[in-house]
């Protein structure tokens, strides 16, 4: 797998996402810019922000989300704003302003509603807000959320819609995983017995029936979306920043690494800057892909399972297209089901 290396950020990556076709990748970074890339060849399609007066962010962009039609982009940043962009033109269509930074945004599956998490800081609580998006007249959005969830206790760091958009799954600084009803805004379920450190990422399985979390406690875990029951654990020896579930094959991909302050040697191995592939069912590590010169901050997998991408502290995004051997391998060994030809 020869990676395609995307060089378009001056500072570390915070989140990368594929669009629903997998032909575009969007990367957010601490340099206040979001880039759009063609995944087939690594060419840059365009930039959102970065030019004075174009309505861009004035601080680290923490989060990015693209709708299923690749028409609109939502970004959230450290300048206490959330922005709606038109992908075709790169225009900023609308800006929502808050009292604290926006740490995570996501579209629901109908593309008509978004969630945002604002940070708990300077006396402000951590708040999840749900907004209806006006797709017909995108420059006319409402500043009033349809649901506001003010969190008490540990702040939420990441969040995810469940299928049918009835609930939101959240990961918290304390390691707690919770489930909120979108209509009422009430917490309907939670578990704080699994992770012992901050939840750094949460990503859904292709069908949404389960999800994976990564944590500073050096583990990634798979949970049932309905019951929040822990199903699998993947223990590593380094803090994890991201985890995703590969479609088609029984693998999960984990990424992390000691931060720069904790790394005392220059060896890549010492810092653990590799993407790790684990067998989803057997809970065994099956391989690693190295290449980054800093901790991996964000991972994304192609929606059809043909590739994966990693973004790191070194400012680079690496897109890996899987070769044929990946799809031909027998991940279950002698237990491999017989395929009738």
Coordinates of N, CA and C in Angstrom, one line a residue, residues 205-206 210 212 222 232 234 244-254 276-287 301 305 322 325-333 335-337:
X205 N -20.4 1.9 13.3 CA -20.2 0.8 12.3 C -21.0 1.2 11.0
X206 N -20.8 0.5 9.9 CA -21.5 0.9 8.7 C -23.0 0.8 8.8
X210 N -23.6 -0.8 16.1 CA -22.6 -0.7 17.1 C -21.6 0.4 16.8
X212 N -17.5 2.3 17.8 CA -16.2 2.2 18.5 C -15.8 3.5 19.1
X222 N -15.7 -1.5 21.6 CA -16.9 -1.5 20.8 C -18.1 -1.7 21.7
X232 N -16.4 -5.5 22.7 CA -15.0 -5.8 22.5 C -14.1 -4.8 23.1
X234 N -9.9 -3.4 22.8 CA -8.6 -3.5 22.1 C -7.6 -2.7 22.9
X244 N -11.6 3.6 14.1 CA -12.7 3.5 13.1 C -12.9 2.0 12.7
X245 N -14.1 1.7 12.2 CA -14.4 0.3 11.9 C -14.4 0.2 10.3
X246 N -13.7 -0.8 9.8 CA -13.6 -1.0 8.4 C -14.8 -1.7 7.9
X247 N -15.4 -1.2 6.8 CA -16.5 -2.0 6.2 C -15.9 -3.2 5.4
X248 N -16.7 -4.2 5.2 CA -16.4 -5.4 4.4 C -15.5 -6.4 5.1
X249 N -14.4 -5.9 5.8 CA -13.5 -6.8 6.4 C -13.6 -6.7 7.9
X250 N -13.2 -7.8 8.7 CA -13.5 -7.7 10.1 C -12.4 -7.0 10.9
X251 N -12.1 -5.8 10.5 CA -11.0 -5.1 11.2 C -11.5 -3.7 11.8
X252 N -10.7 -3.3 12.8 CA -10.9 -2.0 13.3 C -9.5 -1.3 13.2
X253 N -9.4 0.0 13.0 CA -8.1 0.7 12.8 C -8.0 1.7 14.0
X254 N -6.9 1.6 14.7 CA -6.7 2.5 15.9 C -5.5 3.4 15.6
X276 N -2.9 1.0 13.7 CA -2.9 -0.4 14.1 C -4.2 -1.0 13.7
X277 N -4.0 -2.2 13.0 CA -5.2 -2.9 12.6 C -5.4 -4.1 13.6
X278 N -6.6 -4.1 14.1 CA -7.0 -5.2 15.0 C -8.1 -6.0 14.4
X279 N -8.1 -7.3 14.7 CA -9.2 -8.2 14.3 C -10.4 -7.9 15.2
X280 N -11.5 -7.5 14.6 CA -12.7 -7.0 15.3 C -13.3 -8.1 16.2
X281 N -13.3 -9.3 15.8 CA -13.9 -10.4 16.5 C -13.0 -11.1 17.5
X282 N -11.7 -11.4 17.0 CA -10.8 -12.1 17.8 C -10.0 -11.2 18.8
X283 N -10.2 -9.9 18.6 CA -9.5 -8.9 19.5 C -8.0 -9.1 19.5
X284 N -7.4 -9.3 18.3 CA -6.0 -9.5 18.2 C -5.4 -8.5 17.2
X285 N -4.2 -8.0 17.5 CA -3.6 -7.0 16.6 C -3.1 -7.8 15.4
X286 N -3.4 -7.4 14.2 CA -3.0 -8.1 13.0 C -2.0 -7.4 12.1
X287 N -1.8 -6.1 12.3 CA -0.8 -5.4 11.5 C -0.7 -3.9 11.9
X301 N -12.2 6.0 7.5 CA -12.2 4.9 6.6 C -13.2 5.2 5.4
X305 N -15.1 0.8 2.2 CA -14.0 0.0 2.7 C -12.8 -0.2 1.8
X322 N -6.3 0.2 -0.1 CA -6.0 -1.2 0.1 C -5.7 -1.9 -1.2
X325 N -4.5 -8.0 -1.9 CA -4.2 -9.0 -0.9 C -5.0 -8.7 0.4
X326 N -5.3 -7.4 0.6 CA -6.2 -7.1 1.8 C -7.5 -7.7 1.7
X327 N -8.1 -7.7 0.5 CA -9.4 -8.2 0.3 C -9.4 -9.8 0.1
X328 N -8.3 -10.3 -0.3 CA -8.2 -11.7 -0.6 C -7.8 -12.5 0.7
X329 N -7.3 -11.8 1.7 CA -6.8 -12.5 2.9 C -7.9 -13.3 3.6
X330 N -7.5 -14.3 4.4 CA -8.5 -15.1 5.1 C -8.5 -14.7 6.6
X331 N -9.2 -13.7 7.0 CA -9.1 -13.2 8.3 C -9.6 -14.2 9.4
X332 N -10.3 -15.3 8.9 CA -10.8 -16.3 9.9 C -10.1 -17.6 9.8
X333 N -9.0 -17.6 9.0 CA -8.2 -18.8 8.9 C -9.0 -20.0 8.5
X335 N -11.5 -21.1 9.9 CA -12.9 -20.9 10.1 C -13.6 -20.1 9.0
X336 N -12.8 -19.8 8.0 CA -13.3 -19.0 6.9 C -14.5 -19.7 6.2
X337 N -15.7 -19.0 6.1 CA -16.8 -19.6 5.5 C -16.6 -20.0 4.0

